[in-house]
CSV table of C-alpha atoms in Angstrom, one decimal:
chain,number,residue,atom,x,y,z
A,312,UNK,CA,-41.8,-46.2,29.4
A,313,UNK,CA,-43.0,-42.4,29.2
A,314,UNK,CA,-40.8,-39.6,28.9
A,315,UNK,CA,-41.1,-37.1,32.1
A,316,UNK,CA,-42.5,-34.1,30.7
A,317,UNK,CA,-40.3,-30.8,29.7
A,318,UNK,CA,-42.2,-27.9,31.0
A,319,UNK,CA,-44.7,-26.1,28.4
A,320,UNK,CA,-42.0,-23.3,28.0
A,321,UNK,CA,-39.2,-25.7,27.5
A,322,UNK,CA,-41.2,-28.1,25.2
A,323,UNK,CA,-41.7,-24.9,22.6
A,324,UNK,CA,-38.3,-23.7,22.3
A,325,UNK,CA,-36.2,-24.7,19.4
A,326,UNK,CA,-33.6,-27.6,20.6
A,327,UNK,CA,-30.4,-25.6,18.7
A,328,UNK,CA,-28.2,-22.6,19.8
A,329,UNK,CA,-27.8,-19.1,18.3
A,330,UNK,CA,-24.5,-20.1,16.3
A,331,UNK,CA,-23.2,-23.3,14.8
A,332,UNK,CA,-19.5,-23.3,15.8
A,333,UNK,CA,-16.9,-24.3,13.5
A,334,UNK,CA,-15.7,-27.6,14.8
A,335,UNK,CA,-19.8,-28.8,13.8
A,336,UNK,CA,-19.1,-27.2,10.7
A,337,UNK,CA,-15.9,-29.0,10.0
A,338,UNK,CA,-17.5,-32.5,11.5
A,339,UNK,CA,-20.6,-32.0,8.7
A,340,UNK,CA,-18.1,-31.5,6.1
A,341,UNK,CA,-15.5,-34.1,7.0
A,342,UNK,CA,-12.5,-31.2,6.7
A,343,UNK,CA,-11.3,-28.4,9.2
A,344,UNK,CA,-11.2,-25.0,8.0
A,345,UNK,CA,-7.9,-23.4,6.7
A,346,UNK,CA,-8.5,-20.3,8.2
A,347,UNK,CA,-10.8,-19.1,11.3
A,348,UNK,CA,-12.3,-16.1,10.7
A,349,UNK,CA,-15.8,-16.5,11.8
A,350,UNK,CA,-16.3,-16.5,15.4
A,351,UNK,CA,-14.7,-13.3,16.4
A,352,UNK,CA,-12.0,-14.9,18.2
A,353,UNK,CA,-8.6,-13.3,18.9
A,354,UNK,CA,-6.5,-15.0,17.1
A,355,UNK,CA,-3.3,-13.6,18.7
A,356,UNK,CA,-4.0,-15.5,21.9
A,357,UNK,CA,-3.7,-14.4,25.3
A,358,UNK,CA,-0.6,-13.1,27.0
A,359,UNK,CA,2.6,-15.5,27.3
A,360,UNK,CA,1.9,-14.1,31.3
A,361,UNK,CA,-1.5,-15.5,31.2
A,362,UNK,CA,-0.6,-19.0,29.1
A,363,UNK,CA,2.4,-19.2,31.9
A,364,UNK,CA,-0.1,-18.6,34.8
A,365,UNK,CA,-2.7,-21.4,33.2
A,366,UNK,CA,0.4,-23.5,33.0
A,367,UNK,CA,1.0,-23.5,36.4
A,368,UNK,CA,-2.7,-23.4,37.5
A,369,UNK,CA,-3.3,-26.5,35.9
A,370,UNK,CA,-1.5,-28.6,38.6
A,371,UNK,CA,-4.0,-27.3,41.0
A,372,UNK,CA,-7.0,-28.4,38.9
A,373,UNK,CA,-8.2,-30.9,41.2
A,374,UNK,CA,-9.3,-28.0,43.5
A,375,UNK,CA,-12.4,-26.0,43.1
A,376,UNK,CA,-12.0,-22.3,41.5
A,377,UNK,CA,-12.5,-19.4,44.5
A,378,UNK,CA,-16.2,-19.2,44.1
A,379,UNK,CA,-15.7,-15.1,45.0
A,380,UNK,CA,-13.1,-14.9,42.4
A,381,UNK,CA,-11.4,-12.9,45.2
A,382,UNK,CA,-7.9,-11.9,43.0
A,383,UNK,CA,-9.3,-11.5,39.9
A,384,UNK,CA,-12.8,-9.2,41.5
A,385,UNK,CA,-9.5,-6.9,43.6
A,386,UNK,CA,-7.7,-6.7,40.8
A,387,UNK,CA,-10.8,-5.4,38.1
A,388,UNK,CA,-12.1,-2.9,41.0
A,389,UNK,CA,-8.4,-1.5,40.7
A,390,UNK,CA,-8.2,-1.4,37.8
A,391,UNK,CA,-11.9,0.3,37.2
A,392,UNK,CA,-11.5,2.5,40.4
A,393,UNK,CA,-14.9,1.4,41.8
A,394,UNK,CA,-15.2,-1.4,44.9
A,395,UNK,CA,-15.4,-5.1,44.8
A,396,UNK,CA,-18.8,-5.2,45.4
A,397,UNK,CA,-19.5,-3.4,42.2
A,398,UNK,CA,-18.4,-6.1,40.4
A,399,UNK,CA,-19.3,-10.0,39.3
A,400,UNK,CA,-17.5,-12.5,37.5
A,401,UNK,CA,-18.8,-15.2,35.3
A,402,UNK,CA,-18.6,-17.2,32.5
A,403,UNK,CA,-18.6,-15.4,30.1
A,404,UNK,CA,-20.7,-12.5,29.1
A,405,UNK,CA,-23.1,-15.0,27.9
A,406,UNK,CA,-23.7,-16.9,31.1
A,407,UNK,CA,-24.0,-13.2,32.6
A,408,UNK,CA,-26.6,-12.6,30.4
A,409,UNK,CA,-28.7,-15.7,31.2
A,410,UNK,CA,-28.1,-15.0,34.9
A,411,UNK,CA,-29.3,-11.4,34.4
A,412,UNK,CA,-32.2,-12.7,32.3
A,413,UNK,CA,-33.6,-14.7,35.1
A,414,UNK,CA,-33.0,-12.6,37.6
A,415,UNK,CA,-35.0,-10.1,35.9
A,416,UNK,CA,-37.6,-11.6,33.2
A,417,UNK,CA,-40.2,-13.8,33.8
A,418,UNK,CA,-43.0,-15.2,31.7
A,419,UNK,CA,-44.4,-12.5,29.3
A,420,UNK,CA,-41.7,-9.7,30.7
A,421,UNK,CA,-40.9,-7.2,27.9
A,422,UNK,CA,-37.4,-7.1,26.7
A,423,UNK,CA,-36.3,-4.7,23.9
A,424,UNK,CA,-33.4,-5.3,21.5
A,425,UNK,CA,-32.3,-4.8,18.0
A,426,UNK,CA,-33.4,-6.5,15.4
A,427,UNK,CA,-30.5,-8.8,14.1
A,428,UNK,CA,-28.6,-8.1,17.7
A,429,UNK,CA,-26.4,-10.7,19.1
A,430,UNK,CA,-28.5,-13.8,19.3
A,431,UNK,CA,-27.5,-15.0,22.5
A,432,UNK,CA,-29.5,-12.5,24.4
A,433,UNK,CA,-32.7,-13.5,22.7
A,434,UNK,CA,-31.7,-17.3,23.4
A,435,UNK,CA,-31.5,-16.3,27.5
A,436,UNK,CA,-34.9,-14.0,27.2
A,437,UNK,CA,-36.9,-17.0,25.1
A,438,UNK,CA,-35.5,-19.5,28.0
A,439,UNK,CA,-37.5,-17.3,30.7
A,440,UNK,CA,-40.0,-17.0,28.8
A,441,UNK,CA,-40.0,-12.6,28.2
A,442,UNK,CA,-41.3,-11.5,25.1
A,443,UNK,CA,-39.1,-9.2,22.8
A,444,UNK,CA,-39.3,-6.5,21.7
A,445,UNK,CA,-37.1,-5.2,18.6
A,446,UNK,CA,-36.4,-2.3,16.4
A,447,UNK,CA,-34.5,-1.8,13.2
A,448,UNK,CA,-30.9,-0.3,13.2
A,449,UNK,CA,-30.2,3.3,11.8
A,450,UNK,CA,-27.7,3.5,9.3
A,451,UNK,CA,-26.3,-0.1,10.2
A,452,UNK,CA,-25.9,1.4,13.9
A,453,UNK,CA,-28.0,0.3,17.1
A,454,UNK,CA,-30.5,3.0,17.8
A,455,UNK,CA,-30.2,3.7,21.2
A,456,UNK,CA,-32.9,6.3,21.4
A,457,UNK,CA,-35.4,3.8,19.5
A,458,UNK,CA,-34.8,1.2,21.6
A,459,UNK,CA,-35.6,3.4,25.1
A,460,UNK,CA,-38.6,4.9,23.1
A,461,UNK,CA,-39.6,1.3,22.6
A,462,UNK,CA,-38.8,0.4,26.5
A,463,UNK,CA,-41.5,3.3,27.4
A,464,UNK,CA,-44.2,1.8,25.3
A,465,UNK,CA,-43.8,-2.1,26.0
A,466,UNK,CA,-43.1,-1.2,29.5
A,467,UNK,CA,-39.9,-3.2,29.2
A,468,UNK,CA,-37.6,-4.4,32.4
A,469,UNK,CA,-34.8,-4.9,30.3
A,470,UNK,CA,-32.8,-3.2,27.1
A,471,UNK,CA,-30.1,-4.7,25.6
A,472,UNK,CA,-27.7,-1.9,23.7
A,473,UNK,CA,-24.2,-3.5,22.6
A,474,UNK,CA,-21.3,-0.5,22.4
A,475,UNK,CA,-19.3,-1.5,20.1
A,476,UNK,CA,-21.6,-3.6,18.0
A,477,UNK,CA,-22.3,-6.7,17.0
A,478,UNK,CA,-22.7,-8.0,14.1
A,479,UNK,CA,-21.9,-4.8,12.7
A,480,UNK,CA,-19.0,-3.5,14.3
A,481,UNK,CA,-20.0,-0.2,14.4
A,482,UNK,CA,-20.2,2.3,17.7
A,483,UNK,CA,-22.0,5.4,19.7
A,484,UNK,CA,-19.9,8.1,21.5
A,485,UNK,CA,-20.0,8.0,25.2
A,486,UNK,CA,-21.8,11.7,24.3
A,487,UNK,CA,-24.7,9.8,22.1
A,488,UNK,CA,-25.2,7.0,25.7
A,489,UNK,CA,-25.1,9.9,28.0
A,490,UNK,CA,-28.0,11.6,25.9
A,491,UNK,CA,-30.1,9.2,25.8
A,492,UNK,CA,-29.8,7.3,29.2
A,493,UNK,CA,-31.6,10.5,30.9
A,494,UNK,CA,-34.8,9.3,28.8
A,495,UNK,CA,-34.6,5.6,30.1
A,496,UNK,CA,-37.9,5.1,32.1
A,497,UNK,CA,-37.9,4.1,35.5
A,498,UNK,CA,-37.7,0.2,36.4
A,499,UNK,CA,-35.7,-0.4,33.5
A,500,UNK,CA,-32.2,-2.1,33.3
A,501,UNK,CA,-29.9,-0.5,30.3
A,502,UNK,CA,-27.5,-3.6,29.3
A,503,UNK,CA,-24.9,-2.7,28.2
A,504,UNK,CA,-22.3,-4.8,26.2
A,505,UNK,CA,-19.3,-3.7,25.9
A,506,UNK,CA,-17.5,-6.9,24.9
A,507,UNK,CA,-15.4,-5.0,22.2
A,508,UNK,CA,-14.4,-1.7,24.3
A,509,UNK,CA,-10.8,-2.7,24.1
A,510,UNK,CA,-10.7,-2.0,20.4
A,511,UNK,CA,-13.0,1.0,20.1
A,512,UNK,CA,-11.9,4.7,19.9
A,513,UNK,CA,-11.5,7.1,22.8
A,514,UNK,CA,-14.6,8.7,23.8
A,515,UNK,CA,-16.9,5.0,23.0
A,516,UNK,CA,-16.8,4.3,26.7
A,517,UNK,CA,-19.4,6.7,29.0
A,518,UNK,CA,-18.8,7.5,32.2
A,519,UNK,CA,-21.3,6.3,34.1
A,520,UNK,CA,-21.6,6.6,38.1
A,521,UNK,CA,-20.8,3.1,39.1
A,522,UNK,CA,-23.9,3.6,41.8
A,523,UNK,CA,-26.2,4.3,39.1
A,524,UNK,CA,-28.8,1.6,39.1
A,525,UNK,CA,-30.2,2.2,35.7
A,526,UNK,CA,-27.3,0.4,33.8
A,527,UNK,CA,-25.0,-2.9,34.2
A,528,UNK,CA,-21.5,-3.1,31.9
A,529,UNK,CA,-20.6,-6.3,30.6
A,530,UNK,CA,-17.0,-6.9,29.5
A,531,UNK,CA,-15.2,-9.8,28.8
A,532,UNK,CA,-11.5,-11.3,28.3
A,533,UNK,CA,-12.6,-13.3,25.4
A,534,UNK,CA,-12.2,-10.3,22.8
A,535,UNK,CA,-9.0,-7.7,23.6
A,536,UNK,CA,-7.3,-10.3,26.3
A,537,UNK,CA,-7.5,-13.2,23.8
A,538,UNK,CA,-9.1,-15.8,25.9
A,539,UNK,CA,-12.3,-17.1,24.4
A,540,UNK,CA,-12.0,-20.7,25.7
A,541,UNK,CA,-11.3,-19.5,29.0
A,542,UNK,CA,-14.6,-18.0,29.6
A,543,UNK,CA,-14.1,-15.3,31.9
A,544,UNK,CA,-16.6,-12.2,32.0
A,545,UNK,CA,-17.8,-9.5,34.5
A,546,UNK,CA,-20.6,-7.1,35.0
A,547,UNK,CA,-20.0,-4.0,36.4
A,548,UNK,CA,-22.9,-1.9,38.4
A,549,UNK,CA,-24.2,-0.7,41.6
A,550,UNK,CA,-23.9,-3.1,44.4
A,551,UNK,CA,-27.7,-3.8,44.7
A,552,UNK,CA,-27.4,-5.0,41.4
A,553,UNK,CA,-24.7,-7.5,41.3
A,554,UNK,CA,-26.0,-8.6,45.0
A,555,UNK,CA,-28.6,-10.4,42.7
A,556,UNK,CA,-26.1,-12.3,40.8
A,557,UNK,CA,-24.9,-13.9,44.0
A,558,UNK,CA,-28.7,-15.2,44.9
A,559,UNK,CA,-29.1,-17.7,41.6
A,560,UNK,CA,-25.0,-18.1,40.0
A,561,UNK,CA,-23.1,-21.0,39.6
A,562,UNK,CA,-20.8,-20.1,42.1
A,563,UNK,CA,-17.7,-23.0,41.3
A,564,UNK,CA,-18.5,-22.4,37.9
A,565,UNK,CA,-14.9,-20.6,37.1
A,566,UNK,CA,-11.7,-22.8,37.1
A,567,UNK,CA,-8.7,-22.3,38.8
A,568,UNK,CA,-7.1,-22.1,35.7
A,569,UNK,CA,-9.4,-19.3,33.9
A,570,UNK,CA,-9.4,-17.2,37.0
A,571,UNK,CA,-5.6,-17.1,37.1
A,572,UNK,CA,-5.2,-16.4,33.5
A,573,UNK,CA,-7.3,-13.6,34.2
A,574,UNK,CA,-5.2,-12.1,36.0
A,575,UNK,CA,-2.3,-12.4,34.3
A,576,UNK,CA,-3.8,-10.8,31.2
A,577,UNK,CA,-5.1,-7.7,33.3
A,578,UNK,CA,-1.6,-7.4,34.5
A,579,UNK,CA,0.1,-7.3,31.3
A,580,UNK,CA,-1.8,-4.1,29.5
A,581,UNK,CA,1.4,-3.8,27.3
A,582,UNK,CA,0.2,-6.8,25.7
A,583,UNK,CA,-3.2,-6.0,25.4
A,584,UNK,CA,-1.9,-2.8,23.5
A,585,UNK,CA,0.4,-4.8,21.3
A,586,UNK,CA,-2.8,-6.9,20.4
A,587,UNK,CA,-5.3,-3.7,19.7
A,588,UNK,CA,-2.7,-2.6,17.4
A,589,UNK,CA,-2.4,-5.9,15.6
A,590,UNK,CA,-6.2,-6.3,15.1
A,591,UNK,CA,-6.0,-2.7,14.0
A,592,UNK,CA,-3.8,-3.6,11.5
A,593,UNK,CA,-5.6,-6.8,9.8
A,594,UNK,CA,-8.9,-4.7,10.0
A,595,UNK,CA,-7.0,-2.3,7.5
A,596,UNK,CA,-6.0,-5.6,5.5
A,597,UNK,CA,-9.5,-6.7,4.8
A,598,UNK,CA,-10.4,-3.1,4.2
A,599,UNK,CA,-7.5,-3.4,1.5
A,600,UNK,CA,-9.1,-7.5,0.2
A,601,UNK,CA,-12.7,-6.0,0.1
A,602,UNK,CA,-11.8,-2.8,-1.5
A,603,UNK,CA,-9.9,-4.6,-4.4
A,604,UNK,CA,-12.8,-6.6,-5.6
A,605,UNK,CA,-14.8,-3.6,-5.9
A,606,UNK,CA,-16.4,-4.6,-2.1
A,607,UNK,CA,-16.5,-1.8,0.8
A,608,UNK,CA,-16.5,-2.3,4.5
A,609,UNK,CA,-18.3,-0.7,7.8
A,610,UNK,CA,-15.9,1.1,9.7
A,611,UNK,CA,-15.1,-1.3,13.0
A,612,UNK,CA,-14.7,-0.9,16.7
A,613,UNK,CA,-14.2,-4.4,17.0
A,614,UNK,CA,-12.0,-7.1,16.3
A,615,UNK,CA,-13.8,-8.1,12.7
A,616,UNK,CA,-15.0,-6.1,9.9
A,617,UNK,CA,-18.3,-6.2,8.0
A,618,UNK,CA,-17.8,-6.3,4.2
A,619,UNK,CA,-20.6,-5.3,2.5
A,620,UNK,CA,-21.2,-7.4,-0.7
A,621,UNK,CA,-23.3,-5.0,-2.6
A,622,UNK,CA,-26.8,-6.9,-2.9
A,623,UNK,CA,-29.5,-8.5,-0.8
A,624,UNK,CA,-29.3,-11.4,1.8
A,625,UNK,CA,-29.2,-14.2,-0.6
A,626,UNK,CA,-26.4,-13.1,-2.6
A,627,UNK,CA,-24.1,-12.7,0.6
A,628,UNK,CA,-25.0,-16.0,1.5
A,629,UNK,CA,-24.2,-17.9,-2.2
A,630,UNK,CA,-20.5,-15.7,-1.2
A,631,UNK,CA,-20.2,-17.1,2.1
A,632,UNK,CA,-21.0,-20.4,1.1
A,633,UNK,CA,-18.6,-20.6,-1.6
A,634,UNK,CA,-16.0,-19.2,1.5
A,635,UNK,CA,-16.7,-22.4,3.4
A,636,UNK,CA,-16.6,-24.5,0.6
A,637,UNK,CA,-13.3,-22.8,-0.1
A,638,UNK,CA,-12.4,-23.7,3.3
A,639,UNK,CA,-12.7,-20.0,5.0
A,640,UNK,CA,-14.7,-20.0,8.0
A,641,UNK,CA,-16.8,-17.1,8.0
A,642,UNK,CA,-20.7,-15.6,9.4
A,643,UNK,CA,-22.6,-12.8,8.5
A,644,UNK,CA,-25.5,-11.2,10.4
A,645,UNK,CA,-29.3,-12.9,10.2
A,646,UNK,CA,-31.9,-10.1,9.1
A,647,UNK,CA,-31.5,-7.6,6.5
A,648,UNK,CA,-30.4,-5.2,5.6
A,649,UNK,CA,-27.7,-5.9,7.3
A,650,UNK,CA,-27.4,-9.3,6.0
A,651,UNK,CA,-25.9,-7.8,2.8
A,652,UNK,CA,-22.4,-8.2,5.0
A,653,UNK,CA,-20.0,-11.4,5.6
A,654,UNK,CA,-18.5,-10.8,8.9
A,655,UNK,CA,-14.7,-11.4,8.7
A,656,UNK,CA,-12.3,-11.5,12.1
A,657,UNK,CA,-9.5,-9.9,12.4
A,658,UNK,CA,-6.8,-12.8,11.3
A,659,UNK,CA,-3.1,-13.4,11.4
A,660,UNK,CA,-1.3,-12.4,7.5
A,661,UNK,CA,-0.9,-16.2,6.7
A,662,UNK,CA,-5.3,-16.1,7.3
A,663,UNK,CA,-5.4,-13.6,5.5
A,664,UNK,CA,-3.6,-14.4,2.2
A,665,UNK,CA,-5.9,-17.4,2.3
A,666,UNK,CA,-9.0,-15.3,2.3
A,667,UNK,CA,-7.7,-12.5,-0.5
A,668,UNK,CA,-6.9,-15.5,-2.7
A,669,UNK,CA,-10.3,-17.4,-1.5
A,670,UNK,CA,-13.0,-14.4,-2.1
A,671,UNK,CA,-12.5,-13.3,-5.5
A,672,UNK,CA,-13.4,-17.0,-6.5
A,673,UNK,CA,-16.5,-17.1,-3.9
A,674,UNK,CA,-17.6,-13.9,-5.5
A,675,UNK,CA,-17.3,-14.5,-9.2
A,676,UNK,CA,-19.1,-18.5,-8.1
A,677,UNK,CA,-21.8,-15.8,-6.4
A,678,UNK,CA,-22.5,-13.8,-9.5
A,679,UNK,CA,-22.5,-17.0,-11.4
A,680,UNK,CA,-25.4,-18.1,-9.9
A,681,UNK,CA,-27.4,-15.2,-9.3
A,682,UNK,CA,-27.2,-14.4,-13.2
């Protein structure tokens, strides 16, 4: 019997995704990892409120999530001062970007990025077909300005900018946005990430007229409200925006028990504060690890820090290998120069006296076999 036929687009694209999680990892090598450090995560979990309201959600699981996400969309336009209809909830930043993708990019659309940008974006764009575009980062930051210029050339529908970065961890002013978004040219969508914005500085965030239809916000309570698994996101952006969500989105595609947790976590700021200051803390830690094995670091909006290893590509890949091997699940980013870096999450201490015992040994193995 005959296989029925993928479609021409589908049949070209690579049958993998743009990260191999740790559990594969740990099934290749037949041991789990001693510490998690890899996949951005927040390792000081969500809010007890939020684990209590799961809890209790859970005996309801046998009914369908509130495809409006009514509580949790009231809640968020409280708590962002804009209306209900400004907002969408999905799962995940990363299923928000494939729904934006499609809504936006067919075959041959131009997209812009960064070069060595989060993957995922590229993954949703390739899916529809659009054809990326990408420019270098300045001083391991995303170029905002190069990326518009790019836009106006290609003709682009789309440009993806993440504030704070990743895989860098590094972050533009809400000044440096404002500048630049009066050259975006007309008919194109600014995206912009803000997965991280919990953790960055005052003054990261822009102000942007919630009406504006030039730019859509994506957030997340995977990062700051320690939910990853969860997999609750929302876009924020003028109501003729988000409107399109609602024509192609899996609309029961949020649990009962993710929506509530939501809101719990969104509730209990104090916790989210106690958490920012944590992950501020281990940043400083690994700043401490790197610095004491002659290493420096990026300075970091995020929840993970960049540790720069001092040579090319291939060198911080013998380190990170030998990190793995050790145990220490880790990533850096894919195209230089950035890939100089391992990319290290913010971790609890006990993580984190694993890793300052693990990387002196991964970089001496690394010099070892570059020599």
């Amino acid at each position: 019997m005959k296989d029925v036929k993928l479609t021409p687009l589908a049949q070209s694209l690579p049958a993998s995704v743009p990260f191999v999680g740790p559990e594969a990892q740990e099934r290749a090598a037949g041991r789990s990892f001693h510490a998690r450090l890899g996949a951005n995560e927040n390792v000081f979990g969500p809010s007890p409120k939020a684990l209590a309201a799961m809890q209790a959600a859970a005996s309801e699981a046998w009914m369908y999530g509130d495809p409006e996400s009514f509580d949790l969309r009231a809640a968020l336009a409280k708590h962002h001062g804009c209306a209900m209809g400004n907002i969408v909830i999905g799962e995940g930043i990363d299923a928000l970007l494939g729904y934006l993708v499609r809504l936006y990019v067919g075959d041959g659309t131009p997209v812009v990025t960064s070069e060595g940008a989060y993957p995922t974006f590229n993954y949703h764009v390739a899916g529809f077909g659009g054809q990326l575009h990408k420019v270098p980062y300045d001083d391991d930051h995303e170029d905002l300005g190069a990326l518009i210029d790019r836009a106006k050339a290609a003709g682009a529908k789309l440009v993806y900018f993440a504030n704070p970065d990743n895989p860098m961890g590094t972050w533009r002013s809400a000044d440096y946005i404002h500048q630049h978004l009066e050259n975006l040219p007309e008919g194109c969508l600014l995206v912009l990430d803000e997965a991280y914005i919990e953790f960055a500085p005052t003054g990261t965030s822009p102000d942007i007229d919630i009406h504006d239809p030039r730019v859509i916000r994506m957030r997340t309570f995977s990062k700051g409200y320690g939910m990853a698994g969860a997999r609750v996101g929302y876009a924020l952006a003028a109501k003729t925006v988000i409107t399109g969500f609602h024509k192609i989105r899996n609309h029961f595609g949020m649990s009962r028990m993710s929506q509530a947790g939501a809101l719990a976590a969104l509730r209990d700021q104090n916790y989210l504060t106690s958490t920012v200051a944590n992950v501020a803390k281990s940043r400083v830690r690994i700043d401490q690890i790197a610095r004491a094995n002659g290493l420096s670091t990026l300075p970091s909006a995020t929840n993970f820090v960049a540790i720069d290893c001092g040579q090319d590509g291939a060198f911080a890949q013998t380190v990170l290998n030998a990190l793995v091997a050790d145990g220490i699940f880790v990533r850096m980013p894919f195209v230089a120069p950035q890939n100089r870096c391992i990319r290290v999450s913010a971790g609890t201490d006990a993580d984190l006296d694993l890793f300052e015992v693990a990387l002196p040994k991964a970089l001496a193995a690394a010099q070892k076999q570059v020599r």
